[in-house]
Amino acid sequence: MLASRLPDGTISTDPQTLRQSATDSWPLALLRRVRGDDLPEPVAVLFPARTGEVATILAWASETGTAVIARGAGSGVCGGAQADADAVVLDLSRMDRIGQVDVISHTVDVQAGVRGDRLEEELAKLGLTTGHYPQSVAISTVGGWIAASSAGQASTGFGAIEDVLLGLTAVLPDGEILRCRPVPRSAAGPDLRRLLIGSEGTLAVVTEATLACRARPKAWECLAFGFGDFTTMAGALRDVKRAETGAAVLRGYDETDAQLGFGALNHTTGCVALAGFPAGPPGLDARKQAAAAILHTTGTELGARYGEHWWQHRNDAVRTFAQIMGPERTFGTGVIVDTMEVAALWSAVPRLYQSIRAALSAHAQAVACHLSHLYPSGSSLYFTFLIGAADDREAETTYRAAWHAAAKSCTEAGGTITHHHGVGRLKAPFLTQDLGETGAHVLTRIRKALDPAGIMNPGGLRP
């Protein structure tokens, strides 16, 4: 019996706990729940507090052939943590200890269940930050960031989770514990840390991590410029990134997204570009001037209030999403809202924007897009779309058609189907078109080698 191997209170079969742990925040799962569908629920939810307890659980699961669905805070929007009827959910929320902060090396040790807002609050006391600020920072965990290959709003300057993660502890499917020591870089064979980033609980369960920190910005200063079209704006932001101005935040909103994001400022037409600079590093004024000169070549300055407004409301979409897709059903029945975050090289970005926007627009009532994670060689594009149908059944059919068309357009335009939300059940059907037949086969062989019993999140990340 598993119960005899674990501390009292680790296993829950409470009906409400089972129901709450059955899904993450995938819009389709939320739609099915609010319309009253009978969703699969796990047989139990397990709440380990230590790595050793996770090892005990996975060893038992391999022995018994029981499927295990690892869960952080349930903020994922792609169905990466969907329970099956015969599975157990491994809930890491009790693994929430923040350990040593190495003030010399600027690192912090954490358990996987630590939420982002709490971690930032603790680091702020020492004048530090991870620099990793996903929009879901208050409702997501370090383990979830690693599992989904997360990127934060300042990733343009501070990097994504692969740049922040220095070391980790993970439990393999047979219960064996893998420890990757924290180092800035290693050439000791393939990077096993990187193998687990984005693996969505299919190869191992990450239980602990060492993250890099940096000096916490004393303040943020922002530039805002208006542009007549998306392609011109994208080119200007690309040039700002390449000019190494030190902008940690670069964002570019198409006209629809600009109206949604800045309508409170009476913004009615044109695209909006933002460049955010952390105060503190030397040469701030000169670097801002350099960025402004580039943006001014094809854009029109909008004033500081745009940056201030974005900063104050940068995470409001989390609440709006919950109001639309949760029990409130703010927009009524038959409505589903979702996001699609893709990425491509700069040469493909205009084509990617146009093709995906057209594909989604054929099924959705509203489609908006912004650039939010920029690189010298390319950028992510983050689409938000809203579908309105006669009822919730029709909404699901339209939703699936929209995703199929958009994913096909993404691949044909040279993009990847996900930049930082992961794959889950939602994008698994499109994984082979992204990785290629050989790439998908390699992924399958890695899974079989590490998890011969097939217990690790069986429906996730599967081409």
PDB file of C-alpha atoms in Angstrom, residues 228-387:
ATOM      1  CA  GLY A 228       1.074  52.967 -38.778  1.00  0.00           C
ATOM      2  CA  ASP A 229       1.478  49.255 -39.435  1.00  0.00           C
ATOM      3  CA  PHE A 230       2.673  46.082 -37.733  1.00  0.00           C
ATOM      4  CA  THR A 231       5.593  45.273 -40.033  1.00  0.00           C
ATOM      5  CA  THR A 232       7.172  48.711 -39.675  1.00  0.00           C
ATOM      6  CA  MET A 233       6.808  48.538 -35.910  1.00  0.00           C
ATOM      7  CA  ALA A 234       8.354  45.056 -35.793  1.00  0.00           C
ATOM      8  CA  GLY A 235      11.339  46.254 -37.793  1.00  0.00           C
ATOM      9  CA  ALA A 236      11.891  49.201 -35.441  1.00  0.00           C
ATOM     10  CA  LEU A 237      11.773  46.972 -32.353  1.00  0.00           C
ATOM     11  CA  ARG A 238      14.159  44.532 -34.025  1.00  0.00           C
ATOM     12  CA  ASP A 239      16.640  47.344 -34.564  1.00  0.00           C
ATOM     13  CA  VAL A 240      16.314  48.460 -30.936  1.00  0.00           C
ATOM     14  CA  LYS A 241      17.099  44.928 -29.795  1.00  0.00           C
ATOM     15  CA  ARG A 242      20.119  44.663 -32.080  1.00  0.00           C
ATOM     16  CA  ALA A 243      21.437  48.061 -30.991  1.00  0.00           C
ATOM     17  CA  GLU A 244      22.016  46.612 -27.501  1.00  0.00           C
ATOM     18  CA  THR A 245      20.277  49.507 -25.779  1.00  0.00           C
ATOM     19  CA  GLY A 246      19.685  47.460 -22.630  1.00  0.00           C
ATOM     20  CA  ALA A 247      15.895  47.445 -23.005  1.00  0.00           C
ATOM     21  CA  ALA A 248      14.779  44.458 -20.936  1.00  0.00           C
ATOM     22  CA  VAL A 249      11.172  44.794 -22.073  1.00  0.00           C
ATOM     23  CA  LEU A 250      10.281  45.220 -25.742  1.00  0.00           C
ATOM     24  CA  ARG A 251       6.665  44.879 -26.807  1.00  0.00           C
ATOM     25  CA  GLY A 252       4.795  45.712 -29.997  1.00  0.00           C
ATOM     26  CA  TYR A 253       0.986  45.700 -30.260  1.00  0.00           C
ATOM     27  CA  ASP A 254      -0.944  45.510 -33.477  1.00  0.00           C
ATOM     28  CA  GLU A 255      -3.833  47.928 -33.875  1.00  0.00           C
ATOM     29  CA  THR A 256      -6.432  45.622 -32.322  1.00  0.00           C
ATOM     30  CA  ASP A 257      -4.279  44.717 -29.331  1.00  0.00           C
ATOM     31  CA  ALA A 258      -3.287  48.361 -28.882  1.00  0.00           C
ATOM     32  CA  GLN A 259      -6.940  49.361 -28.664  1.00  0.00           C
ATOM     33  CA  LEU A 260      -7.569  46.623 -26.096  1.00  0.00           C
ATOM     34  CA  GLY A 261      -4.510  47.442 -24.037  1.00  0.00           C
ATOM     35  CA  PHE A 262      -4.541  51.229 -24.230  1.00  0.00           C
ATOM     36  CA  GLY A 263      -8.175  52.094 -24.908  1.00  0.00           C
ATOM     37  CA  ALA A 264      -8.351  53.606 -21.424  1.00  0.00           C
ATOM     38  CA  LEU A 265      -5.867  56.207 -22.698  1.00  0.00           C
ATOM     39  CA  ASN A 266      -8.197  56.982 -25.623  1.00  0.00           C
ATOM     40  CA  HIS A 267      -5.929  55.158 -28.040  1.00  0.00           C
ATOM     41  CA  THR A 268      -8.037  54.519 -31.130  1.00  0.00           C
ATOM     42  CA  THR A 269      -5.743  53.855 -34.076  1.00  0.00           C
ATOM     43  CA  GLY A 270      -2.334  52.502 -34.983  1.00  0.00           C
ATOM     44  CA  CYS A 271       0.149  50.105 -33.408  1.00  0.00           C
ATOM     45  CA  VAL A 272       2.049  50.717 -30.167  1.00  0.00           C
ATOM     46  CA  ALA A 273       5.659  49.844 -29.325  1.00  0.00           C
ATOM     47  CA  LEU A 274       7.041  49.874 -25.781  1.00  0.00           C
ATOM     48  CA  ALA A 275      10.648  49.753 -24.610  1.00  0.00           C
ATOM     49  CA  GLY A 276      11.257  49.280 -20.893  1.00  0.00           C
ATOM     50  CA  PHE A 277      14.594  49.956 -19.214  1.00  0.00           C
ATOM     51  CA  PRO A 278      15.621  48.899 -15.691  1.00  0.00           C
ATOM     52  CA  ALA A 279      16.985  51.867 -13.782  1.00  0.00           C
ATOM     53  CA  GLY A 280      20.370  51.297 -12.168  1.00  0.00           C
ATOM     54  CA  PRO A 281      22.825  50.152 -14.846  1.00  0.00           C
ATOM     55  CA  PRO A 282      25.058  53.012 -16.069  1.00  0.00           C
ATOM     56  CA  GLY A 283      24.337  55.001 -19.185  1.00  0.00           C
ATOM     57  CA  LEU A 284      20.555  54.797 -18.942  1.00  0.00           C
ATOM     58  CA  ASP A 285      19.891  58.197 -20.506  1.00  0.00           C
ATOM     59  CA  ALA A 286      22.196  57.535 -23.450  1.00  0.00           C
ATOM     60  CA  ARG A 287      20.728  54.092 -24.049  1.00  0.00           C
ATOM     61  CA  LYS A 288      17.166  55.420 -23.937  1.00  0.00           C
ATOM     62  CA  GLN A 289      18.128  58.155 -26.368  1.00  0.00           C
ATOM     63  CA  ALA A 290      19.608  55.575 -28.747  1.00  0.00           C
ATOM     64  CA  ALA A 291      16.412  53.510 -28.626  1.00  0.00           C
ATOM     65  CA  ALA A 292      14.239  56.586 -29.042  1.00  0.00           C
ATOM     66  CA  ALA A 293      16.232  57.672 -32.109  1.00  0.00           C
ATOM     67  CA  ILE A 294      15.601  54.304 -33.742  1.00  0.00           C
ATOM     68  CA  LEU A 295      11.889  54.282 -32.912  1.00  0.00           C
ATOM     69  CA  HIS A 296      11.485  57.905 -33.993  1.00  0.00           C
ATOM     70  CA  THR A 297      12.728  57.096 -37.501  1.00  0.00           C
ATOM     71  CA  THR A 298       9.412  55.485 -38.439  1.00  0.00           C
ATOM     72  CA  GLY A 299       7.258  56.074 -35.349  1.00  0.00           C
ATOM     73  CA  THR A 300       5.683  58.872 -33.338  1.00  0.00           C
ATOM     74  CA  GLU A 301       6.344  59.339 -29.634  1.00  0.00           C
ATOM     75  CA  LEU A 302       3.274  58.713 -27.458  1.00  0.00           C
ATOM     76  CA  GLY A 303       4.455  59.754 -24.016  1.00  0.00           C
ATOM     77  CA  ALA A 304       5.316  58.132 -20.707  1.00  0.00           C
ATOM     78  CA  ARG A 305       1.716  57.398 -19.713  1.00  0.00           C
ATOM     79  CA  TYR A 306       1.592  54.421 -22.083  1.00  0.00           C
ATOM     80  CA  GLY A 307       4.438  52.704 -20.262  1.00  0.00           C
ATOM     81  CA  GLU A 308       2.980  53.557 -16.873  1.00  0.00           C
ATOM     82  CA  HIS A 309      -0.391  52.158 -17.910  1.00  0.00           C
ATOM     83  CA  TRP A 310       1.152  48.934 -19.177  1.00  0.00           C
ATOM     84  CA  TRP A 311       3.152  48.452 -15.964  1.00  0.00           C
ATOM     85  CA  GLN A 312       0.097  48.951 -13.767  1.00  0.00           C
ATOM     86  CA  HIS A 313      -2.093  46.614 -15.806  1.00  0.00           C
ATOM     87  CA  ARG A 314       0.443  44.153 -17.216  1.00  0.00           C
ATOM     88  CA  ASN A 315      -1.126  41.130 -15.511  1.00  0.00           C
ATOM     89  CA  ASP A 316      -4.805  42.090 -15.773  1.00  0.00           C
ATOM     90  CA  ALA A 317      -5.392  39.504 -18.505  1.00  0.00           C
ATOM     91  CA  VAL A 318      -5.179  36.736 -15.899  1.00  0.00           C
ATOM     92  CA  ARG A 319      -8.282  38.077 -14.151  1.00  0.00           C
ATOM     93  CA  THR A 320     -10.080  38.818 -17.416  1.00  0.00           C
ATOM     94  CA  PHE A 321      -9.480  35.270 -18.622  1.00  0.00           C
ATOM     95  CA  ALA A 322     -10.923  33.859 -15.384  1.00  0.00           C
ATOM     96  CA  GLN A 323     -13.998  36.055 -15.708  1.00  0.00           C
ATOM     97  CA  ILE A 324     -14.678  34.922 -19.274  1.00  0.00           C
ATOM     98  CA  MET A 325     -13.887  31.225 -18.905  1.00  0.00           C
ATOM     99  CA  GLY A 326     -14.806  30.687 -15.241  1.00  0.00           C
ATOM    100  CA  PRO A 327     -18.188  30.366 -13.532  1.00  0.00           C
ATOM    101  CA  GLU A 328     -18.960  34.070 -14.102  1.00  0.00           C
ATOM    102  CA  ARG A 329     -19.101  33.603 -17.894  1.00  0.00           C
ATOM    103  CA  THR A 330     -18.815  37.391 -18.246  1.00  0.00           C
ATOM    104  CA  PHE A 331     -19.394  37.247 -22.007  1.00  0.00           C
ATOM    105  CA  GLY A 332     -22.096  34.585 -21.751  1.00  0.00           C
ATOM    106  CA  THR A 333     -22.328  31.055 -23.118  1.00  0.00           C
ATOM    107  CA  GLY A 334     -20.881  30.048 -26.467  1.00  0.00           C
ATOM    108  CA  VAL A 335     -17.774  32.155 -25.869  1.00  0.00           C
ATOM    109  CA  ILE A 336     -14.214  30.872 -25.574  1.00  0.00           C
ATOM    110  CA  VAL A 337     -11.036  32.937 -25.426  1.00  0.00           C
ATOM    111  CA  ASP A 338      -7.519  31.609 -25.878  1.00  0.00           C
ATOM    112  CA  THR A 339      -3.978  32.615 -26.766  1.00  0.00           C
ATOM    113  CA  MET A 340      -1.497  31.254 -29.279  1.00  0.00           C
ATOM    114  CA  GLU A 341       2.169  32.133 -28.820  1.00  0.00           C
ATOM    115  CA  VAL A 342       4.465  31.271 -31.710  1.00  0.00           C
ATOM    116  CA  ALA A 343       7.937  32.341 -32.833  1.00  0.00           C
ATOM    117  CA  ALA A 344       9.982  32.693 -36.003  1.00  0.00           C
ATOM    118  CA  LEU A 345      13.032  34.340 -37.520  1.00  0.00           C
ATOM    119  CA  TRP A 346      12.651  38.021 -38.387  1.00  0.00           C
ATOM    120  CA  SER A 347      12.468  37.273 -42.104  1.00  0.00           C
ATOM    121  CA  ALA A 348       9.356  35.173 -41.463  1.00  0.00           C
ATOM    122  CA  VAL A 349       7.660  37.394 -38.851  1.00  0.00           C
ATOM    123  CA  PRO A 350       5.535  39.504 -41.267  1.00  0.00           C
ATOM    124  CA  ARG A 351       4.331  36.419 -43.121  1.00  0.00           C
ATOM    125  CA  LEU A 352       3.698  34.569 -39.848  1.00  0.00           C
ATOM    126  CA  TYR A 353       1.635  37.452 -38.502  1.00  0.00           C
ATOM    127  CA  GLN A 354      -0.508  37.754 -41.595  1.00  0.00           C
ATOM    128  CA  SER A 355      -1.114  34.044 -42.119  1.00  0.00           C
ATOM    129  CA  ILE A 356      -2.016  33.162 -38.528  1.00  0.00           C
ATOM    130  CA  ARG A 357      -4.159  36.245 -38.151  1.00  0.00           C
ATOM    131  CA  ALA A 358      -6.069  35.306 -41.293  1.00  0.00           C
ATOM    132  CA  ALA A 359      -6.456  31.690 -40.177  1.00  0.00           C
ATOM    133  CA  LEU A 360      -7.831  32.684 -36.773  1.00  0.00           C
ATOM    134  CA  SER A 361     -10.027  35.444 -38.189  1.00  0.00           C
ATOM    135  CA  ALA A 362     -11.871  32.903 -40.313  1.00  0.00           C
ATOM    136  CA  HIS A 363     -13.236  31.391 -37.080  1.00  0.00           C
ATOM    137  CA  ALA A 364     -12.972  34.079 -34.398  1.00  0.00           C
ATOM    138  CA  GLN A 365     -14.850  37.307 -33.784  1.00  0.00           C
ATOM    139  CA  ALA A 366     -11.739  39.114 -32.582  1.00  0.00           C
ATOM    140  CA  VAL A 367      -8.003  38.512 -33.107  1.00  0.00           C
ATOM    141  CA  ALA A 368      -5.225  40.588 -31.559  1.00  0.00           C
ATOM    142  CA  CYS A 369      -1.452  40.155 -31.569  1.00  0.00           C
ATOM    143  CA  HIS A 370       1.669  41.531 -29.953  1.00  0.00           C
ATOM    144  CA  LEU A 371       5.398  40.926 -30.013  1.00  0.00           C
ATOM    145  CA  SER A 372       6.665  40.330 -26.481  1.00  0.00           C
ATOM    146  CA  HIS A 373       9.877  38.273 -26.472  1.00  0.00           C
ATOM    147  CA  LEU A 374      12.489  39.597 -28.889  1.00  0.00           C
ATOM    148  CA  TYR A 375      15.847  38.195 -29.980  1.00  0.00           C
ATOM    149  CA  PRO A 376      18.482  39.444 -32.418  1.00  0.00           C
ATOM    150  CA  SER A 377      17.400  36.717 -34.858  1.00  0.00           C
ATOM    151  CA  GLY A 378      13.641  36.678 -34.360  1.00  0.00           C
ATOM    152  CA  SER A 379      10.638  37.161 -32.112  1.00  0.00           C
ATOM    153  CA  SER A 380       7.609  35.578 -30.552  1.00  0.00           C
ATOM    154  CA  LEU A 381       4.111  36.584 -31.644  1.00  0.00           C
ATOM    155  CA  TYR A 382       1.346  36.331 -29.075  1.00  0.00           C
ATOM    156  CA  PHE A 383      -2.171  36.071 -30.486  1.00  0.00           C
ATOM    157  CA  THR A 384      -5.334  36.443 -28.433  1.00  0.00           C
ATOM    158  CA  PHE A 385      -8.580  35.352 -30.047  1.00  0.00           C
ATOM    159  CA  LEU A 386     -12.218  35.223 -29.003  1.00  0.00           C
ATOM    160  CA  ILE A 387     -14.773  32.861 -30.465  1.00  0.00           C
TER     161      ILE A 387
END
